PDB file of C-alpha atoms in Angstrom:
ATOM      1  CA  VAL A 118      85.544 236.489 126.507  1.00 40.00           C
ATOM      2  CA  ASP A 119      84.215 238.947 124.874  1.00 41.00           C
ATOM      3  CA  GLY A 120      80.966 238.371 125.178  1.00 49.00           C
ATOM      4  CA  CYS A 121      81.087 235.020 125.223  1.00 53.00           C
ATOM      5  CA  ALA A 122      81.578 234.328 122.032  1.00 57.00           C
ATOM      6  CA  ARG A 123      83.232 230.985 122.355  1.00 63.00           C
ATOM      7  CA  PRO A 124      81.471 228.255 124.926  1.00 65.00           C
ATOM      8  CA  TYR A 125      83.466 226.236 126.524  1.00 70.00           C
ATOM      9  CA  ARG A 126      82.180 223.584 128.792  1.00 71.00           C
ATOM     10  CA  ARG A 127      84.845 224.761 131.934  1.00 78.00           C
ATOM     11  CA  VAL A 128      86.906 226.709 133.301  1.00 83.00           C
ATOM     12  CA  LEU A 129      90.297 227.447 134.804  1.00 80.00           C
ATOM     13  CA  PRO A 130      90.980 227.176 138.663  1.00 81.00           C
ATOM     14  CA  GLN A 131      92.382 230.902 139.603  1.00 83.00           C
ATOM     15  CA  GLN A 132      91.111 232.071 136.510  1.00 84.00           C
ATOM     16  CA  LYS A 133      88.773 234.975 135.301  1.00 87.00           C
ATOM     17  CA  PHE A 134      85.714 234.100 133.686  1.00 87.00           C
ATOM     18  CA  VAL A 135      82.575 235.596 132.169  1.00 87.00           C
ATOM     19  CA  LEU A 136      78.826 234.367 132.606  1.00 89.00           C
ATOM     20  CA  ARG A 137      76.551 234.584 130.331  1.00 89.00           C
ATOM     21  CA  VAL A 138      72.274 233.397 130.758  1.00 91.00           C
ATOM     22  CA  GLN A 139      70.410 232.691 127.922  1.00 91.00           C
ATOM     23  CA  CYS A 140      66.749 233.908 128.258  1.00 92.00           C
ATOM     24  CA  PRO A 141      63.990 232.181 127.487  1.00 90.00           C
ATOM     25  CA  PRO A 142      61.787 233.627 124.873  1.00 89.00           C
ATOM     26  CA  GLY A 143      57.849 234.573 126.245  1.00 86.00           C
ATOM     27  CA  GLY A 144      59.362 236.827 128.645  1.00 85.00           C
ATOM     28  CA  GLY A 145      61.590 234.990 130.597  1.00 89.00           C
ATOM     29  CA  CYS A 146      64.010 237.771 131.167  1.00 92.00           C
ATOM     30  CA  ARG A 147      62.398 241.143 132.311  1.00 92.00           C
ATOM     31  CA  ALA A 148      63.979 244.227 130.456  1.00 93.00           C
ATOM     32  CA  ASP A 149      66.053 245.377 133.452  1.00 93.00           C
ATOM     33  CA  ASN A 150      69.638 245.274 135.187  1.00 93.00           C
ATOM     34  CA  ASN A 151      67.734 243.781 138.576  1.00 91.00           C
ATOM     35  CA  SER A 152      68.855 240.147 137.651  1.00 92.00           C
ATOM     36  CA  ARG A 153      71.305 238.583 139.872  1.00 93.00           C
ATOM     37  CA  ILE A 154      73.427 234.888 140.262  1.00 93.00           C
ATOM     38  CA  LYS A 155      74.913 233.177 143.098  1.00 93.00           C
ATOM     39  CA  TYR A 156      76.926 230.328 143.040  1.00 94.00           C
ATOM     40  CA  VAL A 157      76.412 227.542 145.217  1.00 93.00           C
ATOM     41  CA  THR A 158      79.157 224.279 146.266  1.00 92.00           C
ATOM     42  CA  TYR A 159      77.478 221.267 144.413  1.00 91.00           C
ATOM     43  CA  THR A 160      75.553 218.968 146.714  1.00 89.00           C
ATOM     44  CA  PRO A 161      73.340 216.127 146.337  1.00 88.00           C
ATOM     45  CA  ASP A 162      70.008 218.827 147.453  1.00 90.00           C
ATOM     46  CA  SER A 163      71.636 220.872 144.205  1.00 90.00           C
ATOM     47  CA  ASP A 164      69.202 218.362 142.338  1.00 90.00           C
ATOM     48  CA  ILE A 165      65.469 218.859 144.644  1.00 92.00           C
ATOM     49  CA  PRO A 166      63.076 220.682 142.258  1.00 92.00           C
ATOM     50  CA  ASN A 167      63.457 224.412 141.971  1.00 90.00           C
ATOM     51  CA  TRP A 168      60.165 225.267 143.579  1.00 90.00           C
ATOM     52  CA  ARG A 169      60.893 224.101 147.232  1.00 92.00           C
ATOM     53  CA  THR A 170      61.423 226.165 149.423  1.00 91.00           C
ATOM     54  CA  ASP A 171      64.793 223.838 150.714  1.00 92.00           C
ATOM     55  CA  HIS A 172      66.867 223.981 147.655  1.00 93.00           C
ATOM     56  CA  PRO A 173      69.966 225.498 148.032  1.00 93.00           C
ATOM     57  CA  CYS A 174      69.754 227.874 145.411  1.00 93.00           C
ATOM     58  CA  LYS A 175      67.137 229.958 148.005  1.00 92.00           C
ATOM     59  CA  THR A 176      68.410 228.701 151.470  1.00 92.00           C
ATOM     60  CA  THR A 177      72.032 229.648 150.409  1.00 91.00           C
ATOM     61  CA  ASP A 178      72.744 233.586 151.278  1.00 89.00           C
ATOM     62  CA  VAL A 179      76.565 234.042 151.287  1.00 90.00           C
ATOM     63  CA  GLU A 180      78.153 232.731 148.766  1.00 92.00           C
ATOM     64  CA  PRO A 181      81.416 229.881 149.331  1.00 91.00           C
ATOM     65  CA  ALA A 182      84.651 231.512 149.969  1.00 90.00           C
ATOM     66  CA  ALA A 183      85.611 229.550 147.164  1.00 90.00           C
ATOM     67  CA  ILE A 184      84.546 232.328 144.636  1.00 92.00           C
ATOM     68  CA  VAL A 185      86.291 235.319 144.104  1.00 91.00           C
ATOM     69  CA  TRP A 186      84.790 238.207 142.497  1.00 92.00           C
ATOM     70  CA  PRO A 187      86.993 241.180 142.323  1.00 89.00           C
ATOM     71  CA  SER A 188      85.413 243.098 145.199  1.00 89.00           C
ATOM     72  CA  SER A 189      83.416 241.791 148.440  1.00 84.00           C
ATOM     73  CA  ASN A 190      80.501 243.783 147.825  1.00 87.00           C
ATOM     74  CA  ASP A 191      79.955 242.847 143.964  1.00 89.00           C
ATOM     75  CA  SER A 192      78.919 239.064 145.000  1.00 88.00           C
ATOM     76  CA  LEU A 193      74.835 239.160 144.406  1.00 86.00           C
ATOM     77  CA  SER A 194      74.703 243.143 144.001  1.00 89.00           C
ATOM     78  CA  LEU A 195      75.686 242.937 140.147  1.00 90.00           C
ATOM     79  CA  GLY A 196      73.204 242.993 137.522  1.00 91.00           C
ATOM     80  CA  GLY A 197      73.620 241.485 134.000  1.00 92.00           C
ATOM     81  CA  GLY A 198      72.181 244.123 131.837  1.00 93.00           C
ATOM     82  CA  ASP A 199      69.023 245.265 130.430  1.00 93.00           C
ATOM     83  CA  ARG A 200      68.820 242.703 127.387  1.00 93.00           C
ATOM     84  CA  VAL A 201      66.239 240.217 127.365  1.00 93.00           C
ATOM     85  CA  ASP A 202      67.834 237.514 125.299  1.00 93.00           C
ATOM     86  CA  TYR A 203      70.391 237.052 127.738  1.00 92.00           C
ATOM     87  CA  LYS A 204      72.399 238.142 130.968  1.00 93.00           C
ATOM     88  CA  LEU A 205      75.963 238.857 131.164  1.00 91.00           C
ATOM     89  CA  TRP A 206      77.813 239.162 133.925  1.00 91.00           C
ATOM     90  CA  ALA A 207      81.338 240.370 132.522  1.00 86.00           C
ATOM     91  CA  ALA A 208      82.616 244.315 133.319  1.00 85.00           C
ATOM     92  CA  GLN A 209      83.104 242.697 137.016  1.00 85.00           C
ATOM     93  CA  PRO A 210      84.559 238.953 136.170  1.00 88.00           C
ATOM     94  CA  VAL A 211      84.611 235.963 139.156  1.00 90.00           C
ATOM     95  CA  ARG A 212      87.204 233.673 139.364  1.00 89.00           C
ATOM     96  CA  ILE A 213      87.255 230.310 141.331  1.00 89.00           C
ATOM     97  CA  SER A 214      89.878 229.811 143.578  1.00 86.00           C
ATOM     98  CA  SER A 215      90.698 226.445 143.706  1.00 80.00           C
ATOM     99  CA  SER A 216      93.380 223.844 141.972  1.00 75.00           C
ATOM    100  CA  PRO A 217      92.347 220.845 139.648  1.00 71.00           C
ATOM    101  CA  LYS A 218      90.832 218.348 141.595  1.00 69.00           C
ATOM    102  CA  THR A 219      89.748 219.422 144.212  1.00 72.00           C
ATOM    103  CA  PRO A 220      86.693 218.165 146.002  1.00 68.00           C
ATOM    104  CA  GLY A 221      83.605 220.572 146.003  1.00 69.00           C
ATOM    105  CA  ASN A 222      85.144 221.930 142.699  1.00 82.00           C
ATOM    106  CA  GLN A 223      81.534 222.555 140.583  1.00 87.00           C
ATOM    107  CA  PHE A 224      78.957 224.762 141.727  1.00 92.00           C
ATOM    108  CA  ASP A 225      75.375 225.596 140.741  1.00 92.00           C
ATOM    109  CA  VAL A 226      74.691 228.602 138.939  1.00 94.00           C
ATOM    110  CA  CYS A 227      71.592 230.379 140.674  1.00 94.00           C
ATOM    111  CA  PHE A 228      69.476 232.733 138.484  1.00 94.00           C
ATOM    112  CA  SER A 229      66.843 235.458 139.377  1.00 93.00           C
ATOM    113  CA  ASN A 230      64.892 238.305 138.348  1.00 91.00           C
ATOM    114  CA  SER A 231      65.178 240.395 141.005  1.00 84.00           C
ATOM    115  CA  VAL A 232      67.131 240.979 144.272  1.00 76.00           C
ATOM    116  CA  GLY A 233      64.612 238.847 146.572  1.00 74.00           C
ATOM    117  CA  PRO A 234      66.694 236.126 147.879  1.00 73.00           C
ATOM    118  CA  ALA A 235      63.805 233.449 147.113  1.00 81.00           C
ATOM    119  CA  ASP A 236      63.593 234.477 143.745  1.00 89.00           C
ATOM    120  CA  PHE A 237      66.350 232.429 143.154  1.00 93.00           C
ATOM    121  CA  PHE A 238      66.223 228.930 141.148  1.00 93.00           C
ATOM    122  CA  LYS A 239      68.913 226.492 139.515  1.00 93.00           C
ATOM    123  CA  ILE A 240      69.697 227.214 135.859  1.00 93.00           C
ATOM    124  CA  GLY A 241      73.120 225.508 135.504  1.00 90.00           C
ATOM    125  CA  HIS A 242      76.323 225.137 136.574  1.00 87.00           C
ATOM    126  CA  VAL A 243      79.843 225.616 136.769  1.00 88.00           C
ATOM    127  CA  GLN A 244      82.493 223.164 136.679  1.00 83.00           C
ATOM    128  CA  VAL A 245      86.285 223.473 137.487  1.00 83.00           C
ATOM    129  CA  SER A 246      88.420 222.307 135.067  1.00 79.00           C
ATOM    130  CA  ASP A 247      90.315 218.386 137.079  1.00 74.00           C
ATOM    131  CA  ALA A 248      93.569 219.258 134.826  1.00 73.00           C
ATOM    132  CA  PHE A 249      96.445 221.847 132.617  1.00 74.00           C
ATOM    133  CA  PRO A 250      97.445 220.834 129.352  1.00 73.00           C
ATOM    134  CA  PHE A 251     100.735 221.068 129.172  1.00 73.00           C
ATOM    135  CA  ALA A 252     102.015 222.108 124.965  1.00 72.00           C
ATOM    136  CA  SER A 253     104.627 219.994 123.589  1.00 69.00           C
ATOM    137  CA  GLY A 254     106.489 222.703 122.704  1.00 65.00           C
ATOM    138  CA  TYR A 255     107.055 226.726 122.984  1.00 67.00           C
ATOM    139  CA  THR A 256     107.666 228.958 119.660  1.00 65.00           C
ATOM    140  CA  ASN A 257     109.982 231.975 119.953  1.00 64.00           C
ATOM    141  CA  THR A 258     112.416 232.401 117.411  1.00 58.00           C
ATOM    142  CA  THR A 259     113.188 228.528 117.381  1.00 66.00           C
ATOM    143  CA  ILE A 260     111.369 225.952 119.199  1.00 71.00           C
ATOM    144  CA  THR A 261     112.096 224.635 122.770  1.00 74.00           C
ATOM    145  CA  PRO A 262     110.494 221.017 124.009  1.00 77.00           C
ATOM    146  CA  THR A 263     108.671 220.683 126.934  1.00 78.00           C
ATOM    147  CA  VAL A 264     111.537 220.450 129.846  1.00 78.00           C
ATOM    148  CA  GLN A 265     112.446 216.021 129.862  1.00 78.00           C
ATOM    149  CA  PHE A 266     115.743 215.428 130.754  1.00 81.00           C
ATOM    150  CA  ALA A 267     118.096 217.036 133.721  1.00 78.00           C
ATOM    151  CA  GLY A 268     120.555 219.811 132.598  1.00 81.00           C
ATOM    152  CA  VAL A 269     119.056 220.648 129.673  1.00 81.00           C
ATOM    153  CA  PRO A 270     117.227 223.548 128.707  1.00 78.00           C
ATOM    154  CA  GLY A 271     113.561 223.056 128.585  1.00 78.00           C
ATOM    155  CA  THR A 272     109.941 224.539 128.360  1.00 78.00           C
ATOM    156  CA  PHE A 273     107.169 224.540 130.969  1.00 76.00           C
ATOM    157  CA  ALA A 274     103.423 226.451 129.608  1.00 75.00           C
ATOM    158  CA  PHE A 275     100.289 225.189 129.627  1.00 77.00           C
ATOM    159  CA  TYR A 276      97.381 226.121 126.988  1.00 73.00           C
ATOM    160  CA  GLY A 277      94.186 226.867 127.276  1.00 71.00           C
ATOM    161  CA  GLY A 278      90.769 227.534 125.253  1.00 68.00           C
ATOM    162  CA  ILE A 279      89.801 224.729 123.919  1.00 68.00           C
ATOM    163  CA  SER A 280      86.314 224.049 123.012  1.00 66.00           C
ATOM    164  CA  GLU A 281      86.491 221.209 121.110  1.00 61.00           C
ATOM    165  CA  VAL A 282      83.441 217.996 121.272  1.00 52.00           C
ATOM    166  CA  ASP A 283      85.827 215.502 122.028  1.00 52.00           C
ATOM    167  CA  SER A 284      88.141 217.510 124.339  1.00 52.00           C
ATOM    168  CA  GLY A 285      87.751 215.371 127.583  1.00 61.00           C
ATOM    169  CA  PRO A 286      89.246 216.765 130.305  1.00 62.00           C
ATOM    170  CA  TYR A 287      90.376 219.419 128.411  1.00 66.00           C
ATOM    171  CA  ASP A 288      87.819 221.620 128.065  1.00 69.00           C
ATOM    172  CA  SER A 289      88.144 225.192 129.273  1.00 72.00           C
ATOM    173  CA  ILE A 290      88.321 228.564 128.955  1.00 75.00           C
ATOM    174  CA  PRO A 291      92.039 230.797 128.334  1.00 74.00           C
ATOM    175  CA  PHE A 292      93.798 231.768 130.389  1.00 78.00           C
ATOM    176  CA  SER A 293      92.954 235.537 131.699  1.00 76.00           C
ATOM    177  CA  GLY A 294      96.191 236.794 134.182  1.00 73.00           C
ATOM    178  CA  ALA A 295      99.327 236.768 135.403  1.00 72.00           C
ATOM    179  CA  ALA A 296     100.524 233.243 136.961  1.00 72.00           C
ATOM    180  CA  GLN A 297     103.243 232.027 138.851  1.00 73.00           C
ATOM    181  CA  ALA A 298     104.958 228.249 138.894  1.00 75.00           C
ATOM    182  CA  PHE A 299     107.198 225.863 140.474  1.00 77.00           C
ATOM    183  CA  PHE A 300     108.639 223.112 140.434  1.00 78.00           C
ATOM    184  CA  LEU A 301     108.294 221.061 143.893  1.00 81.00           C
ATOM    185  CA  PRO A 302     110.707 218.419 145.227  1.00 83.00           C
ATOM    186  CA  TYR A 303     109.124 215.617 145.779  1.00 87.00           C
ATOM    187  CA  ASP A 304     111.220 211.966 146.414  1.00 88.00           C
ATOM    188  CA  ARG A 305     114.499 213.320 146.415  1.00 83.00           C
ATOM    189  CA  GLU A 306     115.014 216.277 147.863  1.00 82.00           C
ATOM    190  CA  LEU A 307     114.078 218.228 151.126  1.00 81.00           C
ATOM    191  CA  PRO A 308     111.800 220.782 151.151  1.00 73.00           C
ATOM    192  CA  GLN A 309     112.306 224.769 151.489  1.00 77.00           C
ATOM    193  CA  GLY A 310     110.065 226.089 153.633  1.00 74.00           C
ATOM    194  CA  SER A 311     107.882 225.640 156.599  1.00 75.00           C
ATOM    195  CA  PHE A 312     107.195 222.002 157.276  1.00 77.00           C
ATOM    196  CA  PRO A 313     107.181 219.705 160.193  1.00 76.00           C
ATOM    197  CA  ASP A 314     109.848 217.959 159.433  1.00 81.00           C
ATOM    198  CA  PRO A 315     112.295 219.693 157.729  1.00 77.00           C
ATOM    199  CA  SER A 316     114.240 216.192 157.127  1.00 84.00           C
ATOM    200  CA  ALA A 317     112.313 214.367 154.824  1.00 86.00           C
ATOM    201  CA  THR A 318     110.712 214.236 151.570  1.00 89.00           C
ATOM    202  CA  VAL A 319     107.216 215.416 150.847  1.00 88.00           C
ATOM    203  CA  GLU A 320     106.524 211.981 149.732  1.00 90.00           C
ATOM    204  CA  SER A 321     108.196 210.545 152.628  1.00 89.00           C
ATOM    205  CA  THR A 322     106.027 213.111 155.181  1.00 86.00           C
ATOM    206  CA  GLY A 323     102.933 212.280 153.768  1.00 87.00           C
ATOM    207  CA  GLY A 324     103.173 208.187 153.882  1.00 89.00           C
ATOM    208  CA  PHE A 325     102.410 208.379 149.921  1.00 91.00           C
ATOM    209  CA  ASP A 326     105.366 205.860 149.123  1.00 88.00           C
ATOM    210  CA  TYR A 327     103.112 203.567 151.075  1.00 90.00           C
ATOM    211  CA  ARG A 328      99.282 204.550 150.105  1.00 90.00           C
ATOM    212  CA  MET A 329      98.104 206.895 148.426  1.00 90.00           C
ATOM    213  CA  PRO A 330      95.447 208.311 150.555  1.00 90.00           C
ATOM    214  CA  THR A 331      91.967 209.924 149.186  1.00 85.00           C
ATOM    215  CA  ASP A 332      92.908 213.421 149.967  1.00 85.00           C
ATOM    216  CA  PHE A 333      96.539 212.966 148.313  1.00 87.00           C
ATOM    217  CA  GLN A 334      95.442 216.590 145.924  1.00 82.00           C
ATOM    218  CA  GLU A 335      94.783 218.845 149.425  1.00 83.00           C
ATOM    219  CA  GLN A 336      97.514 217.930 151.078  1.00 86.00           C
ATOM    220  CA  MET A 337      99.803 218.413 147.740  1.00 87.00           C
ATOM    221  CA  ASP A 338      98.269 221.353 147.707  1.00 84.00           C
ATOM    222  CA  GLY A 339      98.922 222.473 151.033  1.00 84.00           C
ATOM    223  CA  ALA A 340     102.551 220.999 151.075  1.00 86.00           C
ATOM    224  CA  CYS A 341     102.993 223.849 147.859  1.00 84.00           C
ATOM    225  CA  ARG A 342     101.773 226.795 149.938  1.00 80.00           C
ATOM    226  CA  ARG A 343     104.284 226.030 152.139  1.00 81.00           C
ATOM    227  CA  HIS A 344     107.202 225.098 150.016  1.00 78.00           C
ATOM    228  CA  SER A 345     109.730 227.924 148.711  1.00 74.00           C
ATOM    229  CA  ALA A 346     110.670 227.444 144.985  1.00 66.00           C
ATOM    230  CA  SER A 347     113.499 224.391 144.050  1.00 56.00           C
ATOM    231  CA  ALA A 348     117.227 225.127 143.762  1.00 54.00           C
ATOM    232  CA  ALA A 349     116.895 222.499 141.228  1.00 50.00           C
ATOM    233  CA  ALA A 350     115.178 225.033 139.256  1.00 53.00           C
ATOM    234  CA  ILE A 351     116.824 227.250 137.181  1.00 51.00           C
ATOM    235  CA  PHE A 352     115.255 230.207 135.355  1.00 50.00           C
ATOM    236  CA  PRO A 353     116.890 232.792 133.555  1.00 49.00           C
TER     237      PRO A 353
END
């Protein structure tokens, strides 16, 4: 988003986003490019007073693996510009490598006016969106509705860039890059890929037909990584 002219309450997983820090008046930000930001996984200790030396913003030296910069050298090394009304990290946008509903999808944003690690303090947090909104259809020359029935052509489209007061879980940034998607057979077809039991469905392998475990999302994320595209999904 150019200059962060439009704010959003959430970011989309795997999609790059721009962070803009609004500086308070009266010298809140220095007129140099030495400011730094750091993303830290949210924990109960994140809410302790900023001045404490055991605050995670001060004690965490390395950003979590889910925080992905264009280059590993960009972490903790990029300044937000020399303006004093705001600092902006746009030239090398970051992305969060996770999926919706994955535990730990909230990250504190730590800011410092200098490169010193002890000078960081919490200024806010970044929340990963819990859901992708489906489009009801796709318009090219005619409107094709979202896929609904077996054997009937349909579209499969997400939409983003929603910034509204009452948008619920769908307030999030626009999509900013290419992505791939496929349909994962769950309770009928047998899996295609590196599964422990290729003769069982994903549902029966996880025992999801009898219980719904608390780590269901993580297990399904793993199934998506092991699976190849379903033969039942035909793309032109």
